[in-house]
PDB file of N, CA, C and O in Angstrom:
ATOM      1  N   UNK A   1      67.398 104.129 121.299  1.00  0.00           N
ATOM      2  CA  UNK A   1      67.328 103.132 120.280  1.00  0.00           C
ATOM      3  C   UNK A   1      67.412 103.777 118.905  1.00  0.00           C
ATOM      4  O   UNK A   1      67.548 104.983 118.765  1.00  0.00           O
ATOM      5  N   UNK A   2      67.319 102.952 117.911  1.00  0.00           N
ATOM      6  CA  UNK A   2      67.379 103.453 116.541  1.00  0.00           C
ATOM      7  C   UNK A   2      66.426 102.647 115.672  1.00  0.00           C
ATOM      8  O   UNK A   2      65.952 101.595 116.053  1.00  0.00           O
ATOM      9  N   UNK A   3      66.157 103.166 114.527  1.00  0.00           N
ATOM     10  CA  UNK A   3      65.269 102.517 113.573  1.00  0.00           C
ATOM     11  C   UNK A   3      66.021 101.542 112.676  1.00  0.00           C
ATOM     12  O   UNK A   3      65.452 100.643 112.112  1.00  0.00           O
ATOM     13  N   UNK A   4      67.317 101.752 112.504  1.00  0.00           N
ATOM     14  CA  UNK A   4      68.116 100.895 111.640  1.00  0.00           C
ATOM     15  C   UNK A   4      69.508 101.458 111.479  1.00  0.00           C
ATOM     16  O   UNK A   4      69.871 102.425 112.131  1.00  0.00           O
ATOM     17  N   UNK A   5      70.291 100.845 110.617  1.00  0.00           N
ATOM     18  CA  UNK A   5      71.646 101.313 110.371  1.00  0.00           C
ATOM     19  C   UNK A   5      72.128 100.781 109.030  1.00  0.00           C
ATOM     20  O   UNK A   5      71.540  99.885 108.450  1.00  0.00           O
ATOM     21  N   UNK A   6      73.204 101.353 108.555  1.00  0.00           N
ATOM     22  CA  UNK A   6      73.847 100.895 107.331  1.00  0.00           C
ATOM     23  C   UNK A   6      75.213 100.358 107.731  1.00  0.00           C
ATOM     24  O   UNK A   6      75.988 101.062 108.374  1.00  0.00           O
ATOM     25  N   UNK A   7      75.494  99.121 107.384  1.00  0.00           N
ATOM     26  CA  UNK A   7      76.736  98.500 107.808  1.00  0.00           C
ATOM     27  C   UNK A   7      77.466  97.872 106.632  1.00  0.00           C
ATOM     28  O   UNK A   7      76.926  96.994 105.963  1.00  0.00           O
ATOM     29  N   UNK A   8      78.695  98.311 106.405  1.00  0.00           N
ATOM     30  CA  UNK A   8      79.526  97.665 105.398  1.00  0.00           C
ATOM     31  C   UNK A   8      79.826  96.235 105.792  1.00  0.00           C
ATOM     32  O   UNK A   8      79.859  95.332 104.955  1.00  0.00           O
ATOM     33  N   UNK A   9      80.031  96.017 107.083  1.00  0.00           N
ATOM     34  CA  UNK A   9      80.332  94.664 107.565  1.00  0.00           C
ATOM     35  C   UNK A   9      79.204  93.682 107.259  1.00  0.00           C
ATOM     36  O   UNK A   9      79.447  92.498 107.010  1.00  0.00           O
ATOM     37  N   UNK A  10      77.978  94.163 107.284  1.00  0.00           N
ATOM     38  CA  UNK A  10      76.839  93.288 107.000  1.00  0.00           C
ATOM     39  C   UNK A  10      76.851  92.787 105.564  1.00  0.00           C
ATOM     40  O   UNK A  10      76.265  91.751 105.264  1.00  0.00           O
ATOM     41  N   UNK A  11      77.537  93.497 104.675  1.00  0.00           N
ATOM     42  CA  UNK A  11      77.670  93.012 103.303  1.00  0.00           C
ATOM     43  C   UNK A  11      78.555  91.786 103.239  1.00  0.00           C
ATOM     44  O   UNK A  11      78.364  90.911 102.388  1.00  0.00           O
ATOM     45  N   UNK A  12      79.548  91.710 104.109  1.00  0.00           N
ATOM     46  CA  UNK A  12      80.487  90.594 104.120  1.00  0.00           C
ATOM     47  C   UNK A  12      79.991  89.467 105.030  1.00  0.00           C
ATOM     48  O   UNK A  12      80.212  88.297 104.748  1.00  0.00           O
ATOM     49  N   UNK A  13      79.315  89.819 106.102  1.00  0.00           N
ATOM     50  CA  UNK A  13      78.791  88.838 107.059  1.00  0.00           C
ATOM     51  C   UNK A  13      77.281  89.004 107.212  1.00  0.00           C
ATOM     52  O   UNK A  13      76.787  89.313 108.300  1.00  0.00           O
ATOM     53  N   UNK A  14      76.500  88.807 106.157  1.00  0.00           N
ATOM     54  CA  UNK A  14      75.062  89.097 106.247  1.00  0.00           C
ATOM     55  C   UNK A  14      74.316  88.252 107.269  1.00  0.00           C
ATOM     56  O   UNK A  14      73.435  88.763 107.964  1.00  0.00           O
ATOM     57  N   UNK A  15      74.670  86.974 107.402  1.00  0.00           N
ATOM     58  CA  UNK A  15      73.941  86.121 108.346  1.00  0.00           C
ATOM     59  C   UNK A  15      74.127  86.586 109.784  1.00  0.00           C
ATOM     60  O   UNK A  15      73.183  86.557 110.576  1.00  0.00           O
ATOM     61  N   UNK A  16      75.326  87.013 110.112  1.00  0.00           N
ATOM     62  CA  UNK A  16      75.595  87.490 111.472  1.00  0.00           C
ATOM     63  C   UNK A  16      74.652  88.636 111.827  1.00  0.00           C
ATOM     64  O   UNK A  16      74.020  88.640 112.888  1.00  0.00           O
ATOM     65  N   UNK A  17      74.530  89.593 110.924  1.00  0.00           N
ATOM     66  CA  UNK A  17      73.695  90.763 111.200  1.00  0.00           C
ATOM     67  C   UNK A  17      72.204  90.427 111.087  1.00  0.00           C
ATOM     68  O   UNK A  17      71.385  90.990 111.824  1.00  0.00           O
ATOM     69  N   UNK A  18      71.850  89.512 110.215  1.00  0.00           N
ATOM     70  CA  UNK A  18      70.451  89.071 110.129  1.00  0.00           C
ATOM     71  C   UNK A  18      70.044  88.360 111.417  1.00  0.00           C
ATOM     72  O   UNK A  18      68.893  88.488 111.862  1.00  0.00           O
ATOM     73  N   UNK A  19      70.973  87.637 112.024  1.00  0.00           N
ATOM     74  CA  UNK A  19      70.680  86.960 113.290  1.00  0.00           C
ATOM     75  C   UNK A  19      70.426  87.958 114.410  1.00  0.00           C
ATOM     76  O   UNK A  19      69.585  87.720 115.278  1.00  0.00           O
ATOM     77  N   UNK A  20      71.144  89.074 114.415  1.00  0.00           N
ATOM     78  CA  UNK A  20      70.899  90.120 115.414  1.00  0.00           C
ATOM     79  C   UNK A  20      69.462  90.625 115.267  1.00  0.00           C
ATOM     80  O   UNK A  20      68.720  90.726 116.255  1.00  0.00           O
ATOM     81  N   UNK A  21      69.068  90.915 114.047  1.00  0.00           N
ATOM     82  CA  UNK A  21      67.724  91.441 113.795  1.00  0.00           C
ATOM     83  C   UNK A  21      66.653  90.401 114.140  1.00  0.00           C
ATOM     84  O   UNK A  21      65.638  90.732 114.770  1.00  0.00           O
ATOM     85  N   UNK A  22      66.899  89.147 113.754  1.00  0.00           N
ATOM     86  CA  UNK A  22      65.916  88.097 114.038  1.00  0.00           C
ATOM     87  C   UNK A  22      65.714  87.937 115.545  1.00  0.00           C
ATOM     88  O   UNK A  22      64.573  87.798 116.008  1.00  0.00           O
ATOM     89  N   UNK A  23      66.783  87.969 116.300  1.00  0.00           N
ATOM     90  CA  UNK A  23      66.672  87.844 117.753  1.00  0.00           C
ATOM     91  C   UNK A  23      65.871  89.009 118.331  1.00  0.00           C
ATOM     92  O   UNK A  23      65.046  88.829 119.235  1.00  0.00           O
ATOM     93  N   UNK A  24      66.114  90.200 117.810  1.00  0.00           N
ATOM     94  CA  UNK A  24      65.358  91.375 118.258  1.00  0.00           C
ATOM     95  C   UNK A  24      63.866  91.185 117.972  1.00  0.00           C
ATOM     96  O   UNK A  24      63.024  91.409 118.848  1.00  0.00           O
ATOM     97  N   UNK A  25      63.553  90.762 116.746  1.00  0.00           N
ATOM     98  CA  UNK A  25      62.145  90.578 116.369  1.00  0.00           C
ATOM     99  C   UNK A  25      61.474  89.500 117.218  1.00  0.00           C
ATOM    100  O   UNK A  25      60.282  89.586 117.508  1.00  0.00           O
ATOM    101  N   UNK A  26      62.251  88.483 117.613  1.00  0.00           N
ATOM    102  CA  UNK A  26      61.715  87.395 118.442  1.00  0.00           C
ATOM    103  C   UNK A  26      61.634  87.790 119.918  1.00  0.00           C
ATOM    104  O   UNK A  26      61.037  87.081 120.714  1.00  0.00           O
ATOM    105  N   UNK A  27      62.259  88.906 120.281  1.00  0.00           N
ATOM    106  CA  UNK A  27      62.279  89.322 121.674  1.00  0.00           C
ATOM    107  C   UNK A  27      63.216  88.488 122.534  1.00  0.00           C
ATOM    108  O   UNK A  27      63.084  88.454 123.752  1.00  0.00           O
ATOM    109  N   UNK A  28      64.164  87.800 121.900  1.00  0.00           N
ATOM    110  CA  UNK A  28      65.088  86.921 122.605  1.00  0.00           C
ATOM    111  C   UNK A  28      66.376  87.683 122.919  1.00  0.00           C
ATOM    112  O   UNK A  28      67.297  87.742 122.107  1.00  0.00           O
ATOM    113  N   UNK A  29      66.424  88.259 124.110  1.00  0.00           N
ATOM    114  CA  UNK A  29      67.555  89.112 124.474  1.00  0.00           C
ATOM    115  C   UNK A  29      68.862  88.321 124.549  1.00  0.00           C
ATOM    116  O   UNK A  29      69.901  88.797 124.084  1.00  0.00           O
ATOM    117  N   UNK A  30      68.845  87.111 125.107  1.00  0.00           N
ATOM    118  CA  UNK A  30      70.075  86.324 125.222  1.00  0.00           C
ATOM    119  C   UNK A  30      70.632  85.980 123.838  1.00  0.00           C
ATOM    120  O   UNK A  30      71.836  86.113 123.583  1.00  0.00           O
ATOM    121  N   UNK A  31      69.756  85.564 122.954  1.00  0.00           N
ATOM    122  CA  UNK A  31      70.174  85.247 121.586  1.00  0.00           C
ATOM    123  C   UNK A  31      70.680  86.505 120.879  1.00  0.00           C
ATOM    124  O   UNK A  31      71.671  86.468 120.150  1.00  0.00           O
ATOM    125  N   UNK A  32      70.010  87.615 121.114  1.00  0.00           N
ATOM    126  CA  UNK A  32      70.410  88.873 120.508  1.00  0.00           C
ATOM    127  C   UNK A  32      71.780  89.331 120.984  1.00  0.00           C
ATOM    128  O   UNK A  32      72.599  89.796 120.202  1.00  0.00           O
ATOM    129  N   UNK A  33      72.037  89.177 122.278  1.00  0.00           N
ATOM    130  CA  UNK A  33      73.342  89.577 122.811  1.00  0.00           C
ATOM    131  C   UNK A  33      74.453  88.684 122.258  1.00  0.00           C
ATOM    132  O   UNK A  33      75.548  89.166 121.948  1.00  0.00           O
ATOM    133  N   UNK A  34      74.186  87.393 122.108  1.00  0.00           N
ATOM    134  CA  UNK A  34      75.181  86.486 121.536  1.00  0.00           C
ATOM    135  C   UNK A  34      75.440  86.831 120.068  1.00  0.00           C
ATOM    136  O   UNK A  34      76.590  86.844 119.618  1.00  0.00           O
ATOM    137  N   UNK A  35      74.378  87.127 119.341  1.00  0.00           N
ATOM    138  CA  UNK A  35      74.525  87.503 117.931  1.00  0.00           C
ATOM    139  C   UNK A  35      75.260  88.833 117.805  1.00  0.00           C
ATOM    140  O   UNK A  35      76.100  89.013 116.916  1.00  0.00           O
ATOM    141  N   UNK A  36      74.971  89.782 118.704  1.00  0.00           N
ATOM    142  CA  UNK A  36      75.647  91.074 118.666  1.00  0.00           C
ATOM    143  C   UNK A  36      77.134  90.915 118.955  1.00  0.00           C
ATOM    144  O   UNK A  36      77.965  91.591 118.360  1.00  0.00           O
ATOM    145  N   UNK A  37      77.482  89.991 119.852  1.00  0.00           N
ATOM    146  CA  UNK A  37      78.900  89.724 120.141  1.00  0.00           C
ATOM    147  C   UNK A  37      79.608  89.247 118.872  1.00  0.00           C
ATOM    148  O   UNK A  37      80.715  89.689 118.566  1.00  0.00           O
ATOM    149  N   UNK A  38      78.964  88.367 118.109  1.00  0.00           N
ATOM    150  CA  UNK A  38      79.541  87.915 116.841  1.00  0.00           C
ATOM    151  C   UNK A  38      79.651  89.067 115.847  1.00  0.00           C
ATOM    152  O   UNK A  38      80.619  89.155 115.096  1.00  0.00           O
ATOM    153  N   UNK A  39      78.673  89.956 115.852  1.00  0.00           N
ATOM    154  CA  UNK A  39      78.717  91.115 114.952  1.00  0.00           C
ATOM    155  C   UNK A  39      79.907  92.007 115.298  1.00  0.00           C
ATOM    156  O   UNK A  39      80.603  92.497 114.401  1.00  0.00           O
ATOM    157  N   UNK A  40      80.161  92.203 116.582  1.00  0.00           N
ATOM    158  CA  UNK A  40      81.333  92.987 116.991  1.00  0.00           C
ATOM    159  C   UNK A  40      82.619  92.312 116.537  1.00  0.00           C
ATOM    160  O   UNK A  40      83.553  92.960 116.075  1.00  0.00           O
ATOM    161  N   UNK A  41      82.675  90.979 116.674  1.00  0.00           N
ATOM    162  CA  UNK A  41      83.867  90.241 116.254  1.00  0.00           C
ATOM    163  C   UNK A  41      84.059  90.336 114.741  1.00  0.00           C
ATOM    164  O   UNK A  41      85.187  90.469 114.259  1.00  0.00           O
ATOM    165  N   UNK A  42      82.969  90.272 113.997  1.00  0.00           N
ATOM    166  CA  UNK A  42      83.047  90.410 112.538  1.00  0.00           C
ATOM    167  C   UNK A  42      83.575  91.785 112.166  1.00  0.00           C
ATOM    168  O   UNK A  42      84.438  91.914 111.284  1.00  0.00           O
ATOM    169  N   UNK A  43      83.083  92.809 112.838  1.00  0.00           N
ATOM    170  CA  UNK A  43      83.555  94.168 112.570  1.00  0.00           C
ATOM    171  C   UNK A  43      85.039  94.298 112.908  1.00  0.00           C
ATOM    172  O   UNK A  43      85.800  94.928 112.168  1.00  0.00           O
ATOM    173  N   UNK A  44      85.450  93.680 114.002  1.00  0.00           N
ATOM    174  CA  UNK A  44      86.867  93.721 114.375  1.00  0.00           C
ATOM    175  C   UNK A  44      87.747  93.044 113.331  1.00  0.00           C
ATOM    176  O   UNK A  44      88.862  93.486 113.077  1.00  0.00           O
ATOM    177  N   UNK A  45      87.254  91.973 112.725  1.00  0.00           N
ATOM    178  CA  UNK A  45      88.021  91.293 111.669  1.00  0.00           C
ATOM    179  C   UNK A  45      88.271  92.215 110.480  1.00  0.00           C
ATOM    180  O   UNK A  45      89.331  92.172 109.864  1.00  0.00           O
ATOM    181  N   UNK A  46      87.275  93.004 110.154  1.00  0.00           N
ATOM    182  CA  UNK A  46      87.386  93.883 108.987  1.00  0.00           C
ATOM    183  C   UNK A  46      88.043  95.216 109.312  1.00  0.00           C
ATOM    184  O   UNK A  46      88.398  95.961 108.399  1.00  0.00           O
ATOM    185  N   UNK A  47      88.210  95.513 110.566  1.00  0.00           N
ATOM    186  CA  UNK A  47      88.753  96.816 110.938  1.00  0.00           C
ATOM    187  C   UNK A  47      89.732  96.649 112.084  1.00  0.00           C
ATOM    188  O   UNK A  47      89.447  97.006 113.212  1.00  0.00           O
ATOM    189  N   UNK A  48      90.884  96.060 111.778  1.00  0.00           N
ATOM    190  CA  UNK A  48      91.887  95.878 112.817  1.00  0.00           C
ATOM    191  C   UNK A  48      93.205  96.482 112.356  1.00  0.00           C
ATOM    192  O   UNK A  48      93.600  96.331 111.205  1.00  0.00           O
ATOM    193  N   UNK A  49      93.840  97.193 113.238  1.00  0.00           N
ATOM    194  CA  UNK A  49      95.119  97.792 112.912  1.00  0.00           C
ATOM    195  C   UNK A  49      94.977  99.065 112.107  1.00  0.00           C
ATOM    196  O   UNK A  49      93.902  99.650 111.989  1.00  0.00           O
ATOM    197  N   UNK A  50      96.072  99.480 111.512  1.00  0.00           N
ATOM    198  CA  UNK A  50      96.112 100.754 110.787  1.00  0.00           C
ATOM    199  C   UNK A  50      95.420 100.679 109.434  1.00  0.00           C
ATOM    200  O   UNK A  50      95.022 101.695 108.881  1.00  0.00           O
ATOM    201  N   UNK A  51      95.305  99.486 108.870  1.00  0.00           N
ATOM    202  CA  UNK A  51      94.740  99.347 107.519  1.00  0.00           C
ATOM    203  C   UNK A  51      93.238  99.085 107.563  1.00  0.00           C
ATOM    204  O   UNK A  51      92.705  98.267 106.841  1.00  0.00           O
ATOM    205  N   UNK A  52      92.546  99.788 108.407  1.00  0.00           N
ATOM    206  CA  UNK A  52      91.115  99.598 108.616  1.00  0.00           C
ATOM    207  C   UNK A  52      90.298 100.181 107.468  1.00  0.00           C
ATOM    208  O   UNK A  52      90.632 101.219 106.924  1.00  0.00           O
ATOM    209  N   UNK A  53      89.242  99.511 107.108  1.00  0.00           N
ATOM    210  CA  UNK A  53      88.286 100.161 106.238  1.00  0.00           C
ATOM    211  C   UNK A  53      87.916  99.471 104.958  1.00  0.00           C
ATOM    212  O   UNK A  53      87.777  98.253 104.883  1.00  0.00           O
ATOM    213  N   UNK A  54      87.751 100.301 103.952  1.00  0.00           N
ATOM    214  CA  UNK A  54      87.162  99.890 102.688  1.00  0.00           C
ATOM    215  C   UNK A  54      87.925  98.770 101.995  1.00  0.00           C
ATOM    216  O   UNK A  54      87.319  97.895 101.389  1.00  0.00           O
ATOM    217  N   UNK A  55      89.242  98.756 102.075  1.00  0.00           N
ATOM    218  CA  UNK A  55      90.020  97.713 101.402  1.00  0.00           C
ATOM    219  C   UNK A  55      89.647  96.335 101.934  1.00  0.00           C
ATOM    220  O   UNK A  55      89.498  95.388 101.159  1.00  0.00           O
ATOM    221  N   UNK A  56      89.466  96.225 103.255  1.00  0.00           N
ATOM    222  CA  UNK A  56      89.087  94.940 103.836  1.00  0.00           C
ATOM    223  C   UNK A  56      87.670  94.545 103.425  1.00  0.00           C
ATOM    224  O   UNK A  56      87.392  93.386 103.143  1.00  0.00           O
ATOM    225  N   UNK A  57      86.764  95.499 103.404  1.00  0.00           N
ATOM    226  CA  UNK A  57      85.392  95.208 102.985  1.00  0.00           C
ATOM    227  C   UNK A  57      85.371  94.708 101.542  1.00  0.00           C
ATOM    228  O   UNK A  57      84.731  93.715 101.224  1.00  0.00           O
ATOM    229  N   UNK A  58      86.081  95.401 100.679  1.00  0.00           N
ATOM    230  CA  UNK A  58      86.100  95.016  99.267  1.00  0.00           C
ATOM    231  C   UNK A  58      86.772  93.660  99.071  1.00  0.00           C
ATOM    232  O   UNK A  58      86.323  92.861  98.251  1.00  0.00           O
ATOM    233  N   UNK A  59      87.828  93.380  99.835  1.00  0.00           N
ATOM    234  CA  UNK A  59      88.493  92.076  99.741  1.00  0.00           C
ATOM    235  C   UNK A  59      87.549  90.970 100.207  1.00  0.00           C
ATOM    236  O   UNK A  59      87.475  89.900  99.585  1.00  0.00           O
ATOM    237  N   UNK A  60      86.815  91.209 101.288  1.00  0.00           N
ATOM    238  CA  UNK A  60      85.852  90.225 101.776  1.00  0.00           C
ATOM    239  C   UNK A  60      84.772  89.930 100.753  1.00  0.00           C
ATOM    240  O   UNK A  60      84.409  88.780 100.514  1.00  0.00           O
ATOM    241  N   UNK A  61      84.252  90.969 100.127  1.00  0.00           N
ATOM    242  CA  UNK A  61      83.235  90.779  99.087  1.00  0.00           C
ATOM    243  C   UNK A  61      83.814  90.035  97.883  1.00  0.00           C
ATOM    244  O   UNK A  61      83.161  89.156  97.317  1.00  0.00           O
ATOM    245  N   UNK A  62      85.041  90.355  97.521  1.00  0.00           N
ATOM    246  CA  UNK A  62      85.683  89.672  96.396  1.00  0.00           C
ATOM    247  C   UNK A  62      85.819  88.182  96.687  1.00  0.00           C
ATOM    248  O   UNK A  62      85.605  87.347  95.807  1.00  0.00           O
ATOM    249  N   UNK A  63      86.157  87.831  97.930  1.00  0.00           N
ATOM    250  CA  UNK A  63      86.261  86.419  98.318  1.00  0.00           C
ATOM    251  C   UNK A  63      84.912  85.703  98.223  1.00  0.00           C
ATOM    252  O   UNK A  63      84.864  84.486  98.045  1.00  0.00           O
ATOM    253  N   UNK A  64      83.833  86.462  98.332  1.00  0.00           N
ATOM    254  CA  UNK A  64      82.488  85.901  98.201  1.00  0.00           C
ATOM    255  C   UNK A  64      82.039  85.837  96.749  1.00  0.00           C
ATOM    256  O   UNK A  64      80.928  85.420  96.451  1.00  0.00           O
ATOM    257  N   UNK A  65      82.906  86.297  95.827  1.00  0.00           N
ATOM    258  CA  UNK A  65      82.559  86.285  94.410  1.00  0.00           C
ATOM    259  C   UNK A  65      81.869  87.541  93.937  1.00  0.00           C
ATOM    260  O   UNK A  65      81.288  87.568  92.852  1.00  0.00           O
ATOM    261  N   UNK A  66      81.905  88.594  94.737  1.00  0.00           N
ATOM    262  CA  UNK A  66      81.266  89.857  94.386  1.00  0.00           C
ATOM    263  C   UNK A  66      82.371  90.877  94.132  1.00  0.00           C
ATOM    264  O   UNK A  66      83.011  91.355  95.074  1.00  0.00           O
ATOM    265  N   UNK A  67      82.621  91.195  92.877  1.00  0.00           N
ATOM    266  CA  UNK A  67      83.682  92.133  92.535  1.00  0.00           C
ATOM    267  C   UNK A  67      83.132  93.554  92.581  1.00  0.00           C
ATOM    268  O   UNK A  67      82.298  93.936  91.771  1.00  0.00           O
ATOM    269  N   UNK A  68      83.602  94.308  93.547  1.00  0.00           N
ATOM    270  CA  UNK A  68      83.151  95.691  93.706  1.00  0.00           C
ATOM    271  C   UNK A  68      84.247  96.694  93.324  1.00  0.00           C
ATOM    272  O   UNK A  68      84.148  97.863  93.659  1.00  0.00           O
ATOM    273  N   UNK A  69      85.256  96.198  92.649  1.00  0.00           N
ATOM    274  CA  UNK A  69      86.326  97.083  92.193  1.00  0.00           C
ATOM    275  C   UNK A  69      87.356  97.333  93.268  1.00  0.00           C
ATOM    276  O   UNK A  69      87.340  96.726  94.334  1.00  0.00           O
ATOM    277  N   UNK A  70      88.261  98.240  92.962  1.00  0.00           N
ATOM    278  CA  UNK A  70      89.372  98.556  93.859  1.00  0.00           C
ATOM    279  C   UNK A  70      89.073  99.838  94.639  1.00  0.00           C
ATOM    280  O   UNK A  70      88.257 100.646  94.233  1.00  0.00           O
ATOM    281  N   UNK A  71      89.790  99.995  95.718  1.00  0.00           N
ATOM    282  CA  UNK A  71      89.678 101.207  96.512  1.00  0.00           C
ATOM    283  C   UNK A  71      90.283 102.356  95.722  1.00  0.00           C
ATOM    284  O   UNK A  71      91.358 102.229  95.147  1.00  0.00           O
ATOM    285  N   UNK A  72      89.571 103.475  95.688  1.00  0.00           N
ATOM    286  CA  UNK A  72      90.102 104.670  95.021  1.00  0.00           C
ATOM    287  C   UNK A  72      91.167 105.323  95.873  1.00  0.00           C
ATOM    288  O   UNK A  72      91.127 105.252  97.090  1.00  0.00           O
ATOM    289  N   UNK A  73      92.104 105.985  95.213  1.00  0.00           N
ATOM    290  CA  UNK A  73      93.171 106.679  95.958  1.00  0.00           C
ATOM    291  C   UNK A  73      92.755 108.063  96.332  1.00  0.00           C
ATOM    292  O   UNK A  73      92.018 108.720  95.790  1.00  0.00           O
TER     293      UNK A  73
END
């Protein structure tokens, strides 16, 4: 197990990742597994194909109204 993690995806999909944690705290394994499946799908949305990474995260945040600037070259 682990104590925690840092996730760029959680910045774009905070509720998805908060639901994983809430299910864990509640001891609800079925709910936790369903929430984790959504977390995997969210990560896949932001990291699919050759253009994986920071550009997608920054674009997602920009769509939420959070301007974090452009990807450095």
